[in-house]
């Protein structure tokens, strides 16, 4: 097996992996920052209609992502303490909560579609689907890495630490995007930017 593909635990490799995660989350953060900026700028157009309600499924999604974040943290602590049962339980809970998050997102999309808030009905709708879909893809990508890392479960606590950090980042990003989509209105943007009374 190619040693560069195997997760070894020397200090140089740990530093490279941690640095790689920081760079990766920085790139993701900038991507969402740019979409957020476009979202705020697009609000000024006359055809903008804010989303009329928050699908209840998104509250469930938020709780599930928070549960996954906590479970990854517990998995990392269990790995450091060499508690195999707690590690496997927390790992399973993290993955199941993340999959449930994705299912809840799809359910929210169905609720939006049922309310005739389709992708092409309004620019705000388009941004909702774009931002939630892109975030979901990053959760899915994290699950792929977690599945790949499963073979080293219990031998490599650094991978679990990085998974925990990544899910904490995804949770924070989700909370910011949730607030952006449902808490920021054109009137608020005009107030902040000095265009309103």
XYZ file of C-alpha atoms in Angstrom:
197
model
C 0.000 0.000 0.000
C 1.194 3.495 -0.783
C 2.322 4.984 2.569
C 1.166 8.454 1.523
C -2.423 7.160 1.519
C -2.183 5.654 4.990
C -2.986 7.844 7.973
C 0.180 7.707 10.045
C 0.486 9.431 13.363
C 3.867 11.177 13.324
C 4.051 14.834 14.298
C 4.866 16.153 10.812
C 1.903 14.337 9.342
C -0.384 15.639 12.097
C 0.720 19.185 11.423
C 0.181 18.783 7.667
C -3.278 17.329 8.187
C -4.307 20.042 10.641
C -2.968 22.752 8.368
C -4.760 21.151 5.428
C -8.055 21.249 7.320
C -7.561 24.920 8.241
C -6.851 25.802 4.614
C -9.806 23.748 3.400
C -12.241 25.341 5.876
C -10.857 28.756 4.923
C -11.635 28.076 1.266
C -15.132 26.846 2.152
C -15.662 29.887 4.349
C -14.683 32.227 1.526
C -16.975 30.405 -0.891
C -19.935 30.881 1.437
C -18.871 34.474 2.125
C -19.020 35.181 -1.598
C -22.442 33.570 -1.938
C -23.612 35.552 1.101
C -22.359 38.776 -0.475
C -24.164 37.954 -3.716
C -27.302 37.161 -1.684
C -27.182 40.532 0.069
C -26.509 42.442 -3.159
C -29.291 40.621 -4.998
C -31.819 41.736 -2.368
C -31.816 45.223 -3.907
C -33.513 43.985 -7.087
C -37.239 44.727 -7.432
C -38.157 41.068 -8.036
C -36.794 39.976 -4.640
C -39.367 38.375 -2.350
C -37.999 37.093 0.984
C -38.790 33.523 1.928
C -42.172 33.636 3.677
C -41.480 31.005 6.342
C -38.817 28.820 7.869
C -39.555 25.171 7.080
C -39.877 23.301 10.384
C -37.502 20.692 9.028
C -34.661 23.210 9.200
C -34.973 23.423 12.969
C -34.669 19.638 13.033
C -31.670 19.881 10.687
C -29.996 22.314 13.047
C -30.495 19.995 16.028
C -29.189 17.015 14.055
C -26.067 18.863 12.933
C -25.436 20.000 16.514
C -25.834 16.381 17.672
C -23.336 15.240 15.029
C -20.865 17.897 16.138
C -21.153 16.799 19.779
C -20.851 13.122 18.789
C -17.646 13.787 16.837
C -16.207 15.565 19.855
C -17.098 12.592 22.047
C -15.587 10.184 19.519
C -12.322 12.109 19.605
C -12.246 12.110 23.423
C -13.057 8.389 23.493
C -10.225 7.688 21.035
C -7.784 9.631 23.184
C -8.937 7.676 26.228
C -8.765 4.342 24.362
C -12.449 3.647 25.132
C -13.367 1.496 22.131
C -17.052 1.065 22.948
C -17.621 4.789 23.513
C -15.634 5.545 20.376
C -17.701 3.229 18.177
C -20.948 4.494 19.712
C -20.030 8.155 19.220
C -18.741 7.501 15.685
C -22.013 5.773 14.752
C -24.068 8.555 16.366
C -22.093 11.206 14.450
C -22.549 9.475 11.105
C -26.238 8.694 11.697
C -26.948 12.272 12.827
C -25.171 13.602 9.739
C -27.143 11.328 7.417
C -30.344 12.355 9.207
C -29.338 16.003 8.694
C -29.112 15.395 4.951
C -32.480 13.604 4.941
C -34.022 16.506 6.864
C -32.619 18.939 4.293
C -34.272 16.983 1.484
C -37.499 16.965 3.491
C -37.238 20.765 3.841
C -36.799 21.046 0.071
C -39.953 18.973 -0.398
C -41.821 21.282 2.005
C -40.627 24.307 0.061
C -41.696 22.705 -3.207
C -45.106 21.813 -1.749
C -45.542 25.489 -0.796
C -44.741 26.422 -4.427
C -41.435 27.958 -3.393
C -39.561 26.344 -6.253
C -36.056 27.007 -7.437
C -37.144 29.247 -10.316
C -40.031 31.078 -8.629
C -37.952 33.806 -6.978
C -34.255 34.704 -6.562
C -34.510 34.224 -2.777
C -35.695 30.668 -3.378
C -32.788 30.035 -5.731
C -30.312 31.185 -3.096
C -32.022 28.998 -0.489
C -31.583 25.890 -2.624
C -28.046 26.862 -3.640
C -26.780 27.588 -0.142
C -28.464 24.640 1.582
C -27.468 22.289 -1.235
C -23.846 23.413 -1.186
C -23.716 23.035 2.586
C -25.240 19.566 2.274
C -22.544 18.596 -0.230
C -19.889 19.559 2.300
C -21.581 17.405 4.944
C -21.704 14.543 2.452
C -18.017 15.038 1.639
C -17.219 14.919 5.346
C -19.108 11.640 5.620
C -17.067 10.178 2.761
C -13.859 11.062 4.611
C -15.310 9.691 7.857
C -16.158 6.406 6.131
C -12.644 6.210 4.715
C -11.175 6.933 8.160
C -13.267 4.179 9.759
C -10.523 1.638 9.093
C -8.230 3.489 11.512
C -10.890 3.929 14.176
C -9.231 3.680 17.556
C -5.672 3.872 16.182
C -5.703 7.455 14.933
C -7.254 10.042 17.242
C -6.026 12.901 15.012
C -8.476 11.938 12.261
C -11.323 12.042 14.770
C -10.111 15.382 16.070
C -10.127 16.729 12.523
C -13.612 15.316 11.920
C -14.796 17.012 15.111
C -13.274 20.318 14.047
C -14.780 20.022 10.581
C -18.256 19.330 11.969
C -17.932 22.238 14.418
C -17.096 24.398 11.416
C -20.069 23.021 9.455
C -22.376 23.743 12.404
C -21.121 27.319 12.760
C -21.418 27.831 9.013
C -24.942 26.405 9.039
C -26.013 28.772 11.841
C -24.656 31.774 9.930
C -26.360 30.681 6.689
C -29.626 29.995 8.536
C -29.527 33.496 10.026
C -28.701 34.975 6.626
C -31.529 33.206 4.804
C -34.241 33.886 7.372
C -33.049 36.766 9.529
C -31.679 39.269 7.036
C -34.283 41.284 5.152
C -33.958 43.934 2.444
C -35.055 46.561 4.981
C -32.273 45.511 7.368
C -29.674 45.603 4.590
C -30.856 49.101 3.606
C -30.610 50.227 7.228
C -27.082 48.876 7.620
C -25.870 50.147 4.252
C -27.375 53.581 4.803
C -29.978 53.357 2.064
C -32.985 53.412 4.359
C -34.531 55.775 6.922
